[in-house]
């Protein structure tokens, strides 16, 4: 049960950039149809789950080699992703046009916000978790978060300036999870 909670926090933290992108898209799109919301949620969910799967499989292929220093790898990956997410939060320019009008652009954005899932898949394989359950959870939660983000953005498009720093919060959560993994493996926690 404890591992599921940590994994849900990982999924939540890597999906905050999906949420931020989805809310932004909701502010910008002209169409307020549920079909558009589903399209964005499914694209983000599928790409996030695929990247997670690829990371997991890559980690499994190198598991015996990496076992002696796996906690350091997980720690540095999570710290790097967390710091990157925080930096990108403050470096990001406001988007002027939506990304969901063109399927190629939508998939490109979904891939860009899913790179973290590749690393989380690797970390999950290092922690020896079960694959199928987590790939399904990644898809479902990413879909829900992205769909909700677009719907909220569309509904409250006038409040665009009120939603700030969600990606930075995700980065901070990843940093704390990385520290927790390191401290547990070093016997400090």
PDB file of C-alpha atoms in Angstrom:
ATOM      1  CA  UNK A   1       0.000   0.000   0.000  1.00  0.00           C
ATOM      2  CA  UNK A   2       2.844   2.389   0.876  1.00  0.00           C
ATOM      3  CA  UNK A   3       4.468   1.766  -2.535  1.00  0.00           C
ATOM      4  CA  UNK A   4       1.194   2.546  -4.323  1.00  0.00           C
ATOM      5  CA  UNK A   5       0.982   5.880  -2.476  1.00  0.00           C
ATOM      6  CA  UNK A   6       4.523   6.808  -3.518  1.00  0.00           C
ATOM      7  CA  UNK A   7       3.800   5.775  -7.075  1.00  0.00           C
ATOM      8  CA  UNK A   8       0.599   7.844  -7.154  1.00  0.00           C
ATOM      9  CA  UNK A   9       2.627  10.828  -5.922  1.00  0.00           C
ATOM     10  CA  UNK A  10       5.157  10.188  -8.710  1.00  0.00           C
ATOM     11  CA  UNK A  11       2.401  10.067 -11.308  1.00  0.00           C
ATOM     12  CA  UNK A  12       0.812  13.200  -9.884  1.00  0.00           C
ATOM     13  CA  UNK A  13       4.100  15.089  -9.878  1.00  0.00           C
ATOM     14  CA  UNK A  14       5.002  14.180 -13.472  1.00  0.00           C
ATOM     15  CA  UNK A  15       1.486  15.058 -14.548  1.00  0.00           C
ATOM     16  CA  UNK A  16       1.497  18.567 -13.168  1.00  0.00           C
ATOM     17  CA  UNK A  17       3.160  19.753 -16.368  1.00  0.00           C
ATOM     18  CA  UNK A  18       0.451  17.891 -18.333  1.00  0.00           C
ATOM     19  CA  UNK A  19      -2.117  19.650 -16.162  1.00  0.00           C
ATOM     20  CA  UNK A  20      -0.495  23.056 -16.681  1.00  0.00           C
ATOM     21  CA  UNK A  21      -0.326  22.480 -20.454  1.00  0.00           C
ATOM     22  CA  UNK A  22      -3.936  21.295 -20.511  1.00  0.00           C
ATOM     23  CA  UNK A  23      -5.211  24.255 -18.511  1.00  0.00           C
ATOM     24  CA  UNK A  24      -3.313  26.589 -20.841  1.00  0.00           C
ATOM     25  CA  UNK A  25      -4.847  24.842 -23.845  1.00  0.00           C
ATOM     26  CA  UNK A  26      -8.286  25.149 -22.249  1.00  0.00           C
ATOM     27  CA  UNK A  27      -7.736  28.907 -21.935  1.00  0.00           C
ATOM     28  CA  UNK A  28      -6.773  29.177 -25.596  1.00  0.00           C
ATOM     29  CA  UNK A  29      -8.984  26.784 -27.576  1.00  0.00           C
ATOM     30  CA  UNK A  30     -12.050  28.047 -29.301  1.00  0.00           C
ATOM     31  CA  UNK A  31     -13.907  24.723 -29.153  1.00  0.00           C
ATOM     32  CA  UNK A  32     -15.392  23.877 -25.778  1.00  0.00           C
ATOM     33  CA  UNK A  33     -16.496  20.399 -26.846  1.00  0.00           C
ATOM     34  CA  UNK A  34     -15.980  17.276 -24.763  1.00  0.00           C
ATOM     35  CA  UNK A  35     -14.561  15.646 -27.896  1.00  0.00           C
ATOM     36  CA  UNK A  36     -11.608  18.068 -27.792  1.00  0.00           C
ATOM     37  CA  UNK A  37     -11.118  17.422 -24.067  1.00  0.00           C
ATOM     38  CA  UNK A  38     -11.106  13.637 -24.677  1.00  0.00           C
ATOM     39  CA  UNK A  39      -8.690  14.032 -27.587  1.00  0.00           C
ATOM     40  CA  UNK A  40      -6.174  15.894 -25.441  1.00  0.00           C
ATOM     41  CA  UNK A  41      -6.614  13.564 -22.455  1.00  0.00           C
ATOM     42  CA  UNK A  42      -6.176  10.432 -24.577  1.00  0.00           C
ATOM     43  CA  UNK A  43      -3.132  11.823 -26.407  1.00  0.00           C
ATOM     44  CA  UNK A  44      -1.415  12.816 -23.173  1.00  0.00           C
ATOM     45  CA  UNK A  45      -2.419   9.560 -21.440  1.00  0.00           C
ATOM     46  CA  UNK A  46      -1.221   7.289 -24.247  1.00  0.00           C
ATOM     47  CA  UNK A  47       2.100   9.052 -24.745  1.00  0.00           C
ATOM     48  CA  UNK A  48       2.755   9.255 -20.993  1.00  0.00           C
ATOM     49  CA  UNK A  49       1.974   5.517 -20.567  1.00  0.00           C
ATOM     50  CA  UNK A  50       4.133   4.613 -23.590  1.00  0.00           C
ATOM     51  CA  UNK A  51       7.094   6.627 -22.306  1.00  0.00           C
ATOM     52  CA  UNK A  52       6.673   5.076 -18.861  1.00  0.00           C
ATOM     53  CA  UNK A  53       6.647   1.597 -20.440  1.00  0.00           C
ATOM     54  CA  UNK A  54       9.784   2.327 -22.476  1.00  0.00           C
ATOM     55  CA  UNK A  55      11.591   3.588 -19.382  1.00  0.00           C
ATOM     56  CA  UNK A  56      10.470   0.573 -17.377  1.00  0.00           C
ATOM     57  CA  UNK A  57      11.646  -1.883 -20.039  1.00  0.00           C
ATOM     58  CA  UNK A  58      14.966  -0.067 -20.378  1.00  0.00           C
ATOM     59  CA  UNK A  59      15.432  -0.310 -16.634  1.00  0.00           C
ATOM     60  CA  UNK A  60      14.599  -4.015 -16.591  1.00  0.00           C
ATOM     61  CA  UNK A  61      17.162  -4.714 -19.307  1.00  0.00           C
ATOM     62  CA  UNK A  62      19.881  -3.096 -17.227  1.00  0.00           C
ATOM     63  CA  UNK A  63      18.652  -4.173 -13.750  1.00  0.00           C
ATOM     64  CA  UNK A  64      21.448  -6.597 -12.841  1.00  0.00           C
ATOM     65  CA  UNK A  65      24.132  -4.132 -13.864  1.00  0.00           C
ATOM     66  CA  UNK A  66      22.555  -1.221 -12.030  1.00  0.00           C
ATOM     67  CA  UNK A  67      21.541  -3.031  -8.796  1.00  0.00           C
ATOM     68  CA  UNK A  68      24.591  -1.937  -6.794  1.00  0.00           C
ATOM     69  CA  UNK A  69      23.936   1.769  -7.253  1.00  0.00           C
ATOM     70  CA  UNK A  70      20.245   1.877  -8.174  1.00  0.00           C
ATOM     71  CA  UNK A  71      19.282   4.189  -5.309  1.00  0.00           C
ATOM     72  CA  UNK A  72      21.803   6.778  -6.519  1.00  0.00           C
ATOM     73  CA  UNK A  73      20.446   6.534 -10.079  1.00  0.00           C
ATOM     74  CA  UNK A  74      16.857   6.992  -8.868  1.00  0.00           C
ATOM     75  CA  UNK A  75      17.941   9.878  -6.648  1.00  0.00           C
ATOM     76  CA  UNK A  76      19.837  11.736  -9.397  1.00  0.00           C
ATOM     77  CA  UNK A  77      17.137  11.151 -12.027  1.00  0.00           C
ATOM     78  CA  UNK A  78      14.390  12.443  -9.749  1.00  0.00           C
ATOM     79  CA  UNK A  79      16.492  15.420  -8.623  1.00  0.00           C
ATOM     80  CA  UNK A  80      17.378  16.263 -12.244  1.00  0.00           C
ATOM     81  CA  UNK A  81      13.758  16.025 -13.384  1.00  0.00           C
ATOM     82  CA  UNK A  82      12.551  18.020 -10.384  1.00  0.00           C
ATOM     83  CA  UNK A  83      15.092  20.795 -10.909  1.00  0.00           C
ATOM     84  CA  UNK A  84      14.356  20.815 -14.661  1.00  0.00           C
ATOM     85  CA  UNK A  85      10.619  21.163 -13.982  1.00  0.00           C
ATOM     86  CA  UNK A  86      11.233  24.063 -11.588  1.00  0.00           C
ATOM     87  CA  UNK A  87      13.545  25.844 -14.056  1.00  0.00           C
ATOM     88  CA  UNK A  88      11.110  25.343 -16.944  1.00  0.00           C
ATOM     89  CA  UNK A  89       8.276  26.798 -14.865  1.00  0.00           C
ATOM     90  CA  UNK A  90      10.069  30.123 -14.701  1.00  0.00           C
ATOM     91  CA  UNK A  91      11.621  29.997 -18.179  1.00  0.00           C
ATOM     92  CA  UNK A  92       8.385  29.213 -19.993  1.00  0.00           C
ATOM     93  CA  UNK A  93       6.767  31.914 -22.095  1.00  0.00           C
ATOM     94  CA  UNK A  94       3.036  32.264 -22.277  1.00  0.00           C
ATOM     95  CA  UNK A  95       1.646  30.343 -25.222  1.00  0.00           C
ATOM     96  CA  UNK A  96      -0.346  32.503 -27.591  1.00  0.00           C
ATOM     97  CA  UNK A  97      -1.974  29.772 -29.616  1.00  0.00           C
ATOM     98  CA  UNK A  98      -3.388  26.408 -28.658  1.00  0.00           C
ATOM     99  CA  UNK A  99      -1.609  23.194 -29.553  1.00  0.00           C
ATOM    100  CA  UNK A 100      -4.545  20.836 -30.067  1.00  0.00           C
ATOM    101  CA  UNK A 101      -5.639  22.136 -33.459  1.00  0.00           C
ATOM    102  CA  UNK A 102      -2.980  20.047 -35.216  1.00  0.00           C
ATOM    103  CA  UNK A 103      -2.519  16.357 -34.302  1.00  0.00           C
ATOM    104  CA  UNK A 104       1.244  16.493 -34.881  1.00  0.00           C
ATOM    105  CA  UNK A 105       1.603  19.460 -32.545  1.00  0.00           C
ATOM    106  CA  UNK A 106      -0.627  17.797 -29.941  1.00  0.00           C
ATOM    107  CA  UNK A 107       1.500  14.618 -30.025  1.00  0.00           C
ATOM    108  CA  UNK A 108       4.665  16.744 -29.898  1.00  0.00           C
ATOM    109  CA  UNK A 109       3.471  18.554 -26.783  1.00  0.00           C
ATOM    110  CA  UNK A 110       2.359  15.243 -25.256  1.00  0.00           C
ATOM    111  CA  UNK A 111       5.845  13.830 -25.909  1.00  0.00           C
ATOM    112  CA  UNK A 112       7.542  16.903 -24.462  1.00  0.00           C
ATOM    113  CA  UNK A 113       5.601  16.698 -21.208  1.00  0.00           C
ATOM    114  CA  UNK A 114       6.068  12.899 -21.060  1.00  0.00           C
ATOM    115  CA  UNK A 115       9.859  12.730 -21.026  1.00  0.00           C
ATOM    116  CA  UNK A 116       9.638  12.637 -17.240  1.00  0.00           C
ATOM    117  CA  UNK A 117       7.542   9.451 -17.507  1.00  0.00           C
ATOM    118  CA  UNK A 118      10.438   7.743 -19.294  1.00  0.00           C
ATOM    119  CA  UNK A 119      12.699   8.391 -16.315  1.00  0.00           C
ATOM    120  CA  UNK A 120       9.967   7.469 -13.835  1.00  0.00           C
ATOM    121  CA  UNK A 121       9.524   4.168 -15.700  1.00  0.00           C
ATOM    122  CA  UNK A 122      13.241   3.536 -15.276  1.00  0.00           C
ATOM    123  CA  UNK A 123      13.066   4.399 -11.581  1.00  0.00           C
ATOM    124  CA  UNK A 124      10.011   2.155 -11.133  1.00  0.00           C
ATOM    125  CA  UNK A 125      11.823  -0.783 -12.727  1.00  0.00           C
ATOM    126  CA  UNK A 126      14.771  -0.175 -10.406  1.00  0.00           C
ATOM    127  CA  UNK A 127      12.381  -0.288  -7.461  1.00  0.00           C
ATOM    128  CA  UNK A 128      11.093  -3.619  -8.833  1.00  0.00           C
ATOM    129  CA  UNK A 129       7.451  -2.683  -9.186  1.00  0.00           C
ATOM    130  CA  UNK A 130       4.766  -4.455 -11.225  1.00  0.00           C
ATOM    131  CA  UNK A 131       4.483  -3.169 -14.781  1.00  0.00           C
ATOM    132  CA  UNK A 132       0.907  -3.681 -16.011  1.00  0.00           C
ATOM    133  CA  UNK A 133      -0.828  -2.069 -13.055  1.00  0.00           C
ATOM    134  CA  UNK A 134       1.366   0.987 -13.215  1.00  0.00           C
ATOM    135  CA  UNK A 135       1.124   1.511 -16.987  1.00  0.00           C
ATOM    136  CA  UNK A 136      -2.661   1.434 -16.661  1.00  0.00           C
ATOM    137  CA  UNK A 137      -2.518   3.821 -13.680  1.00  0.00           C
ATOM    138  CA  UNK A 138      -0.251   6.200 -15.607  1.00  0.00           C
ATOM    139  CA  UNK A 139      -2.694   6.262 -18.536  1.00  0.00           C
ATOM    140  CA  UNK A 140      -5.824   6.668 -16.413  1.00  0.00           C
ATOM    141  CA  UNK A 141      -4.436   9.363 -14.127  1.00  0.00           C
ATOM    142  CA  UNK A 142      -2.816  11.263 -16.995  1.00  0.00           C
ATOM    143  CA  UNK A 143      -6.084  11.150 -18.929  1.00  0.00           C
ATOM    144  CA  UNK A 144      -8.092  12.377 -15.938  1.00  0.00           C
ATOM    145  CA  UNK A 145      -5.593  15.122 -15.093  1.00  0.00           C
ATOM    146  CA  UNK A 146      -5.312  16.339 -18.698  1.00  0.00           C
ATOM    147  CA  UNK A 147      -9.054  16.160 -19.393  1.00  0.00           C
ATOM    148  CA  UNK A 148      -9.776  18.035 -16.167  1.00  0.00           C
ATOM    149  CA  UNK A 149      -7.105  20.621 -16.961  1.00  0.00           C
ATOM    150  CA  UNK A 150      -8.532  21.411 -20.404  1.00  0.00           C
ATOM    151  CA  UNK A 151     -12.069  21.514 -19.027  1.00  0.00           C
ATOM    152  CA  UNK A 152     -11.053  23.831 -16.183  1.00  0.00           C
ATOM    153  CA  UNK A 153      -9.040  26.032 -18.518  1.00  0.00           C
ATOM    154  CA  UNK A 154     -11.985  26.308 -20.897  1.00  0.00           C
ATOM    155  CA  UNK A 155     -14.400  26.999 -18.066  1.00  0.00           C
ATOM    156  CA  UNK A 156     -12.257  29.578 -16.280  1.00  0.00           C
ATOM    157  CA  UNK A 157     -10.294  31.074 -19.162  1.00  0.00           C
ATOM    158  CA  UNK A 158     -10.567  34.557 -17.647  1.00  0.00           C
ATOM    159  CA  UNK A 159      -8.617  33.433 -14.595  1.00  0.00           C
ATOM    160  CA  UNK A 160      -5.501  32.428 -16.577  1.00  0.00           C
ATOM    161  CA  UNK A 161      -3.138  34.423 -14.440  1.00  0.00           C
ATOM    162  CA  UNK A 162      -4.318  32.729 -11.219  1.00  0.00           C
ATOM    163  CA  UNK A 163      -2.871  29.247 -11.943  1.00  0.00           C
ATOM    164  CA  UNK A 164       0.854  29.505 -11.407  1.00  0.00           C
ATOM    165  CA  UNK A 165       3.743  27.309 -10.441  1.00  0.00           C
ATOM    166  CA  UNK A 166       2.062  23.890 -10.815  1.00  0.00           C
ATOM    167  CA  UNK A 167       5.071  22.531 -12.713  1.00  0.00           C
ATOM    168  CA  UNK A 168       7.452  23.843 -10.030  1.00  0.00           C
ATOM    169  CA  UNK A 169       5.347  22.121  -7.363  1.00  0.00           C
ATOM    170  CA  UNK A 170       5.659  18.869  -9.305  1.00  0.00           C
ATOM    171  CA  UNK A 171       9.426  19.351  -9.411  1.00  0.00           C
ATOM    172  CA  UNK A 172       9.585  19.889  -5.662  1.00  0.00           C
ATOM    173  CA  UNK A 173       7.571  16.702  -5.055  1.00  0.00           C
ATOM    174  CA  UNK A 174      10.003  14.740  -7.259  1.00  0.00           C
ATOM    175  CA  UNK A 175      12.990  16.126  -5.367  1.00  0.00           C
ATOM    176  CA  UNK A 176      11.478  15.018  -2.046  1.00  0.00           C
ATOM    177  CA  UNK A 177      10.703  11.556  -3.419  1.00  0.00           C
ATOM    178  CA  UNK A 178      14.295  11.291  -4.696  1.00  0.00           C
ATOM    179  CA  UNK A 179      15.596  12.222  -1.248  1.00  0.00           C
ATOM    180  CA  UNK A 180      13.282   9.669   0.366  1.00  0.00           C
ATOM    181  CA  UNK A 181      14.577   6.874  -1.909  1.00  0.00           C
ATOM    182  CA  UNK A 182      18.189   7.794  -1.205  1.00  0.00           C
ATOM    183  CA  UNK A 183      17.664   8.057   2.561  1.00  0.00           C
ATOM    184  CA  UNK A 184      15.826   4.700   2.672  1.00  0.00           C
ATOM    185  CA  UNK A 185      18.629   2.907   0.793  1.00  0.00           C
ATOM    186  CA  UNK A 186      21.282   4.520   2.994  1.00  0.00           C
ATOM    187  CA  UNK A 187      19.354   3.471   6.108  1.00  0.00           C
ATOM    188  CA  UNK A 188      18.686   7.042   7.205  1.00  0.00           C
ATOM    189  CA  UNK A 189      14.888   6.880   6.878  1.00  0.00           C
TER     190      UNK A 189
END
